[in-house]
Amino acid sequence: MSKIKKLTALEILDSRGRPTIKTTCELESGATASASVPSGASTGQAEAWELRDGNMDRYQGKGCLNAVGLINSEINDSFSGQEFESQNELDRQLINLDGTPHKSRLGGNSILSVSVAFARAQAVEKGIPLYQHFSEMLGQPITQFPRLTINLFSGGMHAGRQVPIQDVLIVPVSGNNYDEALVISMKVYHAAVELIQQKFNMRWLTADEGGLSPSVNSAEELMALAVESIQHAGLVPGKDVCLALDVASSHFYQDGKYFLGETPLSSEEMIDKLCEWADKYPIVSIEDGLSEEDWGHWPSLQKKLGSSILILGDDLLCTNPERIQKAIELKACNALLLKVNQIGTLTEAAEAYRLAKASGWQVTISVRSGDTEDNWFSDLAVGWSGDQSKAGSLTQSERLSKYNRLLEIEKTIQYPFPVWPEKGE
Ligand code: PGA
Ligand code: ZN
C-alpha cells in the first residue's frame, strides 16, 4: 500500500522546445519521485489527447499550464491522502476521474505524468530499481535485454520532408551484448556522417530524433546509403547490421493512394514496393508500411512479408488494446510498437503488451520524437523484456539519456541479448 501525500506538476520544455509536463509524487512514507512525459509529432489518430492551452501568445498554443493546473488542483485534491495497492488501482481512478474516451478532459499528458511519477515513487519506497518495479507491475520476470533499433536517416515529418518515409534505422545484429551493439551502431552512425560530408558536402545536421537528413531524391536512396554506411564502417550488411524502416505511411496517404514518388501508388502497388525493398535490402522490420486507415490491406502485407520480417504497427495500433485485438483477429501484423503516451497510463500499456505477447507478437518499446532527458523509458524497455527498443539516434541528450541508462542497467544485471532470427526462419 502506498499513500499519496502530494502531487505537484511543472511545465517544462521537451527536445523540440515545446512545453510538456513534469510531475512529482510525494508519498506519505517520504518516498518522492518525478517523471516527465514525451510528445509525438507524427501521431496516430487514435492516440490519447494531449491537453494544450491553445493560447497563441505562449508557445504557439502548445502551453501546458492548464494541464499542470489540473494536476496541482483537481488531481491532487482527489488523490492526496489516498492509499493505493497497485498501479492498476491508481490508473483506473485517473481514467474514471477523466471520464472521457480519449482522456481529453484531464489530458493524456497530465494523466501519464501522474501514472509514471507514482510508479517511480513506489520503486523508491520499495528500495528497488525502477526496471525491477516495472517487471513486478507486469507480473512477469525479466527474461531478456531489448535489441537495439537506432535511427540513422530521417525524412517525413521529423525532417524537411525531403523524402516521404520517416526513418531508416540500423539494427546491430552481431553484437553479443548491449555494449557491443552500441559500439557497432556508433561506428555506422559516424560512417554515415562521413559519407554525407563527402557526397553532399553537408554539415552534420540532424532531424527531430537525431537522424541524419541528407538531401536525397528518394526513400530508396536512403536505404542504399545506409547499406553503404555499414560497409564504410567495415561491417557486413545483413550479417553485422540489418535495417528497419519506419515508413509512417499514414502521413503520405490520401484518398486511397500513397504519395511516395512521382506517381501515386495504390495499396497493392505500395505492398509490392515494400516487398521489393525487403528483397533488395537487409530489412528485418517495417513499421507502418501502410496507412492507419488502410486496415483492409494490412493482412495482405502481413501475409506477404510477415513470415520473414516484423510487420510493426505504430499509428495503426496506437498502443490501444481494442485496436490490437482487431489487428490480431484480422492477422494485420505481427508486432506492436509500444508508446506509453499513446494510450496514457502504464496499466493500459501493460494490457496492450500482454495482448500482443499472448498472440506471439514481438514488441518494440519506443520513445517519442519530442522527448525529455528523463529516462524511465529504458527501465520500462528492460523491465517489460521488450524484444526491441527504439529511442531515436545516437546524438542529442534526450536520446543519449536513454542509451546511457541502458548502459547503467546492463552493468547491474545480465540478461541475454537475443539473436535476431535469420531471414526466413
Ligand atoms: P512521433 O514519431 O513520436 O513523432 O509520433 C515516432 C514514430 O512514428 O515512431
Ligand atoms: Zn512510427
PDB file of C-alpha atoms in Angstrom, residues 120-333:
ATOM      1  CA  ARG A 120       8.771   5.715  -9.660  1.00  0.00           C
ATOM      2  CA  ALA A 121       7.848   6.813  -6.124  1.00  0.00           C
ATOM      3  CA  GLN A 122       6.694   3.252  -5.392  1.00  0.00           C
ATOM      4  CA  ALA A 123      10.038   1.887  -6.617  1.00  0.00           C
ATOM      5  CA  VAL A 124      11.804   4.336  -4.280  1.00  0.00           C
ATOM      6  CA  GLU A 125       9.524   3.261  -1.416  1.00  0.00           C
ATOM      7  CA  LYS A 126      10.289  -0.398  -2.079  1.00  0.00           C
ATOM      8  CA  GLY A 127      14.008   0.355  -2.448  1.00  0.00           C
ATOM      9  CA  ILE A 128      14.261  -1.423  -5.798  1.00  0.00           C
ATOM     10  CA  PRO A 129      15.398  -0.251  -9.251  1.00  0.00           C
ATOM     11  CA  LEU A 130      12.628   1.087 -11.474  1.00  0.00           C
ATOM     12  CA  TYR A 131      13.104  -1.704 -14.059  1.00  0.00           C
ATOM     13  CA  GLN A 132      12.504  -4.265 -11.304  1.00  0.00           C
ATOM     14  CA  HIS A 133       9.380  -2.439 -10.222  1.00  0.00           C
ATOM     15  CA  PHE A 134       8.088  -2.365 -13.818  1.00  0.00           C
ATOM     16  CA  SER A 135       8.677  -6.116 -14.073  1.00  0.00           C
ATOM     17  CA  GLU A 136       6.712  -6.706 -10.828  1.00  0.00           C
ATOM     18  CA  MET A 137       3.934  -4.417 -12.073  1.00  0.00           C
ATOM     19  CA  LEU A 138       3.622  -6.517 -15.242  1.00  0.00           C
ATOM     20  CA  GLY A 139       3.769  -9.702 -13.163  1.00  0.00           C
ATOM     21  CA  GLN A 140       6.465 -11.208 -15.360  1.00  0.00           C
ATOM     22  CA  PRO A 141      10.166 -11.781 -14.645  1.00  0.00           C
ATOM     23  CA  ILE A 142      12.719 -10.080 -16.880  1.00  0.00           C
ATOM     24  CA  THR A 143      13.933 -12.552 -19.485  1.00  0.00           C
ATOM     25  CA  GLN A 144      15.990 -10.524 -21.950  1.00  0.00           C
ATOM     26  CA  PHE A 145      17.649  -7.218 -22.752  1.00  0.00           C
ATOM     27  CA  PRO A 146      15.932  -5.490 -25.698  1.00  0.00           C
ATOM     28  CA  ARG A 147      17.721  -5.454 -29.045  1.00  0.00           C
ATOM     29  CA  LEU A 148      18.509  -2.038 -30.464  1.00  0.00           C
ATOM     30  CA  THR A 149      16.878  -0.330 -33.425  1.00  0.00           C
ATOM     31  CA  ILE A 150      18.610   3.008 -33.981  1.00  0.00           C
ATOM     32  CA  ASN A 151      17.549   5.852 -36.207  1.00  0.00           C
ATOM     33  CA  LEU A 152      20.210   6.523 -38.874  1.00  0.00           C
ATOM     34  CA  PHE A 153      18.402   8.626 -41.521  1.00  0.00           C
ATOM     35  CA  SER A 154      15.238  10.670 -41.213  1.00  0.00           C
ATOM     36  CA  GLY A 155      12.717  12.115 -43.609  1.00  0.00           C
ATOM     37  CA  GLY A 156       8.992  12.806 -43.383  1.00  0.00           C
ATOM     38  CA  MET A 157       7.604  14.942 -40.579  1.00  0.00           C
ATOM     39  CA  HIS A 158      10.762  14.641 -38.457  1.00  0.00           C
ATOM     40  CA  ALA A 159      12.943  16.264 -41.115  1.00  0.00           C
ATOM     41  CA  GLY A 160      12.304  18.548 -44.089  1.00  0.00           C
ATOM     42  CA  ARG A 161      10.065  16.030 -45.889  1.00  0.00           C
ATOM     43  CA  GLN A 162      12.853  15.629 -48.487  1.00  0.00           C
ATOM     44  CA  VAL A 163      11.540  12.062 -48.753  1.00  0.00           C
ATOM     45  CA  PRO A 164       8.116  10.933 -47.543  1.00  0.00           C
ATOM     46  CA  ILE A 165       9.246   7.985 -45.374  1.00  0.00           C
ATOM     47  CA  GLN A 166      10.184   8.796 -41.781  1.00  0.00           C
ATOM     48  CA  ASP A 167      13.146   6.684 -40.699  1.00  0.00           C
ATOM     49  CA  VAL A 168      15.759   4.251 -41.906  1.00  0.00           C
ATOM     50  CA  LEU A 169      17.054   2.534 -38.779  1.00  0.00           C
ATOM     51  CA  ILE A 170      20.026   0.277 -38.182  1.00  0.00           C
ATOM     52  CA  VAL A 171      19.709  -2.968 -36.254  1.00  0.00           C
ATOM     53  CA  PRO A 172      23.062  -4.207 -34.910  1.00  0.00           C
ATOM     54  CA  VAL A 173      22.646  -7.982 -35.018  1.00  0.00           C
ATOM     55  CA  SER A 174      26.197  -9.212 -34.449  1.00  0.00           C
ATOM     56  CA  GLY A 175      26.794  -7.629 -31.018  1.00  0.00           C
ATOM     57  CA  ASN A 176      26.745 -10.163 -28.182  1.00  0.00           C
ATOM     58  CA  ASN A 177      25.526  -7.701 -25.613  1.00  0.00           C
ATOM     59  CA  TYR A 178      24.142  -4.190 -25.412  1.00  0.00           C
ATOM     60  CA  ASP A 179      27.529  -2.510 -25.060  1.00  0.00           C
ATOM     61  CA  GLU A 180      28.882  -4.252 -28.189  1.00  0.00           C
ATOM     62  CA  ALA A 181      25.726  -3.436 -30.142  1.00  0.00           C
ATOM     63  CA  LEU A 182      26.058   0.213 -29.176  1.00  0.00           C
ATOM     64  CA  VAL A 183      29.685   0.332 -30.330  1.00  0.00           C
ATOM     65  CA  ILE A 184      28.696  -1.193 -33.698  1.00  0.00           C
ATOM     66  CA  SER A 185      25.842   1.277 -34.108  1.00  0.00           C
ATOM     67  CA  MET A 186      28.046   4.264 -33.348  1.00  0.00           C
ATOM     68  CA  LYS A 187      30.564   3.075 -35.974  1.00  0.00           C
ATOM     69  CA  VAL A 188      27.812   3.072 -38.598  1.00  0.00           C
ATOM     70  CA  TYR A 189      26.461   6.441 -37.488  1.00  0.00           C
ATOM     71  CA  HIS A 190      29.885   8.061 -37.823  1.00  0.00           C
ATOM     72  CA  ALA A 191      30.499   6.335 -41.162  1.00  0.00           C
ATOM     73  CA  ALA A 192      27.211   7.828 -42.366  1.00  0.00           C
ATOM     74  CA  VAL A 193      28.238  11.291 -41.165  1.00  0.00           C
ATOM     75  CA  GLU A 194      31.488  10.953 -43.139  1.00  0.00           C
ATOM     76  CA  LEU A 195      29.716   9.735 -46.290  1.00  0.00           C
ATOM     77  CA  ILE A 196      27.224  12.581 -46.158  1.00  0.00           C
ATOM     78  CA  GLN A 197      30.028  15.090 -45.872  1.00  0.00           C
ATOM     79  CA  GLN A 198      31.780  13.530 -48.886  1.00  0.00           C
ATOM     80  CA  LYS A 199      28.740  13.033 -51.109  1.00  0.00           C
ATOM     81  CA  PHE A 200      26.553  16.023 -50.253  1.00  0.00           C
ATOM     82  CA  ASN A 201      29.085  18.434 -48.854  1.00  0.00           C
ATOM     83  CA  MET A 202      26.714  18.723 -45.950  1.00  0.00           C
ATOM     84  CA  ARG A 203      27.289  19.602 -42.324  1.00  0.00           C
ATOM     85  CA  TRP A 204      26.124  17.236 -39.602  1.00  0.00           C
ATOM     86  CA  LEU A 205      22.512  18.398 -39.393  1.00  0.00           C
ATOM     87  CA  THR A 206      20.028  16.227 -37.587  1.00  0.00           C
ATOM     88  CA  ALA A 207      16.261  15.752 -37.534  1.00  0.00           C
ATOM     89  CA  ASP A 208      13.925  15.628 -34.511  1.00  0.00           C
ATOM     90  CA  GLU A 209      15.184  12.266 -33.280  1.00  0.00           C
ATOM     91  CA  GLY A 210      18.814  12.923 -34.170  1.00  0.00           C
ATOM     92  CA  GLY A 211      18.693  11.079 -37.511  1.00  0.00           C
ATOM     93  CA  LEU A 212      20.770  12.419 -40.403  1.00  0.00           C
ATOM     94  CA  SER A 213      18.839  14.053 -43.229  1.00  0.00           C
ATOM     95  CA  PRO A 214      20.858  14.240 -46.444  1.00  0.00           C
ATOM     96  CA  SER A 215      19.097  15.832 -49.408  1.00  0.00           C
ATOM     97  CA  VAL A 216      18.397  12.656 -51.370  1.00  0.00           C
ATOM     98  CA  ASN A 217      15.734  12.325 -54.062  1.00  0.00           C
ATOM     99  CA  SER A 218      14.054   9.122 -52.965  1.00  0.00           C
ATOM    100  CA  ALA A 219      13.434   6.893 -49.959  1.00  0.00           C
ATOM    101  CA  GLU A 220      15.377   4.119 -51.623  1.00  0.00           C
ATOM    102  CA  GLU A 221      18.438   6.305 -51.862  1.00  0.00           C
ATOM    103  CA  LEU A 222      18.430   6.446 -48.049  1.00  0.00           C
ATOM    104  CA  MET A 223      18.364   2.649 -47.844  1.00  0.00           C
ATOM    105  CA  ALA A 224      21.255   2.373 -50.299  1.00  0.00           C
ATOM    106  CA  LEU A 225      23.156   4.989 -48.303  1.00  0.00           C
ATOM    107  CA  ALA A 226      22.506   3.040 -45.089  1.00  0.00           C
ATOM    108  CA  VAL A 227      23.968  -0.101 -46.671  1.00  0.00           C
ATOM    109  CA  GLU A 228      26.956   1.902 -47.891  1.00  0.00           C
ATOM    110  CA  SER A 229      27.434   3.351 -44.385  1.00  0.00           C
ATOM    111  CA  ILE A 230      27.515  -0.149 -42.870  1.00  0.00           C
ATOM    112  CA  GLN A 231      30.176  -1.142 -45.411  1.00  0.00           C
ATOM    113  CA  HIS A 232      32.085   2.097 -44.896  1.00  0.00           C
ATOM    114  CA  ALA A 233      32.221   1.221 -41.173  1.00  0.00           C
ATOM    115  CA  GLY A 234      33.950  -2.077 -42.126  1.00  0.00           C
ATOM    116  CA  LEU A 235      30.862  -4.146 -41.290  1.00  0.00           C
ATOM    117  CA  VAL A 236      28.768  -6.567 -43.321  1.00  0.00           C
ATOM    118  CA  PRO A 237      25.171  -5.547 -44.191  1.00  0.00           C
ATOM    119  CA  GLY A 238      22.730  -8.305 -43.274  1.00  0.00           C
ATOM    120  CA  LYS A 239      25.320 -10.063 -41.102  1.00  0.00           C
ATOM    121  CA  ASP A 240      26.566  -7.443 -38.652  1.00  0.00           C
ATOM    122  CA  VAL A 241      23.930  -4.806 -39.170  1.00  0.00           C
ATOM    123  CA  CYS A 242      20.437  -5.006 -40.688  1.00  0.00           C
ATOM    124  CA  LEU A 243      17.922  -2.283 -41.482  1.00  0.00           C
ATOM    125  CA  ALA A 244      14.482  -1.368 -40.174  1.00  0.00           C
ATOM    126  CA  LEU A 245      12.071   1.140 -41.719  1.00  0.00           C
ATOM    127  CA  ASP A 246       9.510   3.418 -40.150  1.00  0.00           C
ATOM    128  CA  VAL A 247       7.588   4.207 -43.316  1.00  0.00           C
ATOM    129  CA  ALA A 248       4.973   6.244 -41.353  1.00  0.00           C
ATOM    130  CA  SER A 249       2.847   5.975 -44.465  1.00  0.00           C
ATOM    131  CA  SER A 250      -0.322   7.461 -42.894  1.00  0.00           C
ATOM    132  CA  HIS A 251       1.369  10.800 -43.497  1.00  0.00           C
ATOM    133  CA  PHE A 252       1.611  10.430 -47.280  1.00  0.00           C
ATOM    134  CA  TYR A 253      -1.667   8.582 -47.802  1.00  0.00           C
ATOM    135  CA  GLN A 254      -4.572  10.453 -49.305  1.00  0.00           C
ATOM    136  CA  ASP A 255      -7.804   9.328 -50.963  1.00  0.00           C
ATOM    137  CA  GLY A 256      -6.653   5.730 -51.108  1.00  0.00           C
ATOM    138  CA  LYS A 257      -3.252   6.493 -52.685  1.00  0.00           C
ATOM    139  CA  TYR A 258       0.311   6.566 -51.391  1.00  0.00           C
ATOM    140  CA  PHE A 259       2.237   9.646 -52.499  1.00  0.00           C
ATOM    141  CA  LEU A 260       5.684   8.104 -52.285  1.00  0.00           C
ATOM    142  CA  GLY A 261       7.204   9.230 -55.573  1.00  0.00           C
ATOM    143  CA  GLU A 262       6.029  10.981 -58.720  1.00  0.00           C
ATOM    144  CA  THR A 263       3.231   8.501 -59.449  1.00  0.00           C
ATOM    145  CA  PRO A 264       0.721   7.855 -56.645  1.00  0.00           C
ATOM    146  CA  LEU A 265       0.577   4.163 -55.662  1.00  0.00           C
ATOM    147  CA  SER A 266      -2.470   2.011 -54.914  1.00  0.00           C
ATOM    148  CA  SER A 267      -2.336  -0.115 -51.728  1.00  0.00           C
ATOM    149  CA  GLU A 268      -1.367  -3.182 -53.788  1.00  0.00           C
ATOM    150  CA  GLU A 269       1.409  -1.222 -55.509  1.00  0.00           C
ATOM    151  CA  MET A 270       2.613   0.067 -52.127  1.00  0.00           C
ATOM    152  CA  ILE A 271       2.790  -3.521 -50.828  1.00  0.00           C
ATOM    153  CA  ASP A 272       4.742  -4.517 -53.961  1.00  0.00           C
ATOM    154  CA  LYS A 273       7.134  -1.629 -53.303  1.00  0.00           C
ATOM    155  CA  LEU A 274       7.697  -2.790 -49.707  1.00  0.00           C
ATOM    156  CA  CYS A 275       8.316  -6.358 -50.942  1.00  0.00           C
ATOM    157  CA  GLU A 276      10.811  -5.021 -53.485  1.00  0.00           C
ATOM    158  CA  TRP A 277      12.685  -3.115 -50.732  1.00  0.00           C
ATOM    159  CA  ALA A 278      12.632  -6.146 -48.424  1.00  0.00           C
ATOM    160  CA  ASP A 279      14.115  -8.215 -51.241  1.00  0.00           C
ATOM    161  CA  LYS A 280      16.827  -5.769 -52.145  1.00  0.00           C
ATOM    162  CA  TYR A 281      17.941  -4.522 -48.699  1.00  0.00           C
ATOM    163  CA  PRO A 282      18.665  -6.370 -45.426  1.00  0.00           C
ATOM    164  CA  ILE A 283      15.402  -5.215 -43.851  1.00  0.00           C
ATOM    165  CA  VAL A 284      14.181  -7.027 -40.723  1.00  0.00           C
ATOM    166  CA  SER A 285      11.327  -4.775 -39.618  1.00  0.00           C
ATOM    167  CA  ILE A 286       8.815  -2.482 -41.384  1.00  0.00           C
ATOM    168  CA  GLU A 287       6.759  -0.096 -39.262  1.00  0.00           C
ATOM    169  CA  ASP A 288       3.536   1.443 -40.614  1.00  0.00           C
ATOM    170  CA  GLY A 289       4.209   0.184 -44.145  1.00  0.00           C
ATOM    171  CA  LEU A 290       0.558   1.001 -44.826  1.00  0.00           C
ATOM    172  CA  SER A 291      -1.671   3.784 -43.537  1.00  0.00           C
ATOM    173  CA  GLU A 292      -3.627   3.609 -40.263  1.00  0.00           C
ATOM    174  CA  GLU A 293      -6.772   3.957 -42.414  1.00  0.00           C
ATOM    175  CA  ASP A 294      -5.872   1.142 -44.782  1.00  0.00           C
ATOM    176  CA  TRP A 295      -6.934  -1.748 -42.487  1.00  0.00           C
ATOM    177  CA  GLY A 296      -8.198  -3.768 -45.460  1.00  0.00           C
ATOM    178  CA  HIS A 297      -4.719  -4.200 -46.961  1.00  0.00           C
ATOM    179  CA  TRP A 298      -2.614  -4.831 -43.829  1.00  0.00           C
ATOM    180  CA  PRO A 299      -3.459  -8.591 -43.831  1.00  0.00           C
ATOM    181  CA  SER A 300      -2.095  -8.890 -47.355  1.00  0.00           C
ATOM    182  CA  LEU A 301       1.160  -7.160 -46.323  1.00  0.00           C
ATOM    183  CA  GLN A 302       1.409  -9.441 -43.279  1.00  0.00           C
ATOM    184  CA  LYS A 303       0.796 -12.490 -45.495  1.00  0.00           C
ATOM    185  CA  LYS A 304       3.471 -11.494 -47.994  1.00  0.00           C
ATOM    186  CA  LEU A 305       6.248 -10.418 -45.603  1.00  0.00           C
ATOM    187  CA  GLY A 306       5.218 -11.441 -42.084  1.00  0.00           C
ATOM    188  CA  SER A 307       6.955 -14.821 -42.134  1.00  0.00           C
ATOM    189  CA  SER A 308      10.384 -13.259 -42.603  1.00  0.00           C
ATOM    190  CA  ILE A 309      10.221  -9.762 -41.112  1.00  0.00           C
ATOM    191  CA  LEU A 310       8.410  -7.777 -38.442  1.00  0.00           C
ATOM    192  CA  ILE A 311       5.255  -6.028 -39.639  1.00  0.00           C
ATOM    193  CA  LEU A 312       5.107  -3.412 -36.942  1.00  0.00           C
ATOM    194  CA  GLY A 313       2.016  -1.348 -36.155  1.00  0.00           C
ATOM    195  CA  ASP A 314       2.508   2.133 -34.710  1.00  0.00           C
ATOM    196  CA  ASP A 315      -0.139   4.639 -35.925  1.00  0.00           C
ATOM    197  CA  LEU A 316      -2.282   1.622 -36.849  1.00  0.00           C
ATOM    198  CA  LEU A 317      -2.453   0.365 -33.245  1.00  0.00           C
ATOM    199  CA  CYS A 318      -1.740   3.422 -31.061  1.00  0.00           C
ATOM    200  CA  THR A 319      -0.868   1.054 -28.154  1.00  0.00           C
ATOM    201  CA  ASN A 320      -4.633   0.635 -27.845  1.00  0.00           C
ATOM    202  CA  PRO A 321      -5.848  -2.813 -26.685  1.00  0.00           C
ATOM    203  CA  GLU A 322      -9.049  -2.590 -28.787  1.00  0.00           C
ATOM    204  CA  ARG A 323      -7.113  -1.828 -31.963  1.00  0.00           C
ATOM    205  CA  ILE A 324      -4.555  -4.555 -31.149  1.00  0.00           C
ATOM    206  CA  GLN A 325      -7.393  -7.055 -30.694  1.00  0.00           C
ATOM    207  CA  LYS A 326      -8.789  -6.057 -34.106  1.00  0.00           C
ATOM    208  CA  ALA A 327      -5.335  -6.468 -35.711  1.00  0.00           C
ATOM    209  CA  ILE A 328      -4.930  -9.915 -34.120  1.00  0.00           C
ATOM    210  CA  GLU A 329      -8.307 -11.015 -35.465  1.00  0.00           C
ATOM    211  CA  LEU A 330      -7.564  -9.688 -38.960  1.00  0.00           C
ATOM    212  CA  LYS A 331      -3.976 -11.029 -38.923  1.00  0.00           C
ATOM    213  CA  ALA A 332      -2.967  -7.489 -39.868  1.00  0.00           C
ATOM    214  CA  CYS A 333       0.557  -7.510 -38.369  1.00  0.00           C
TER     215      CYS A 333
END
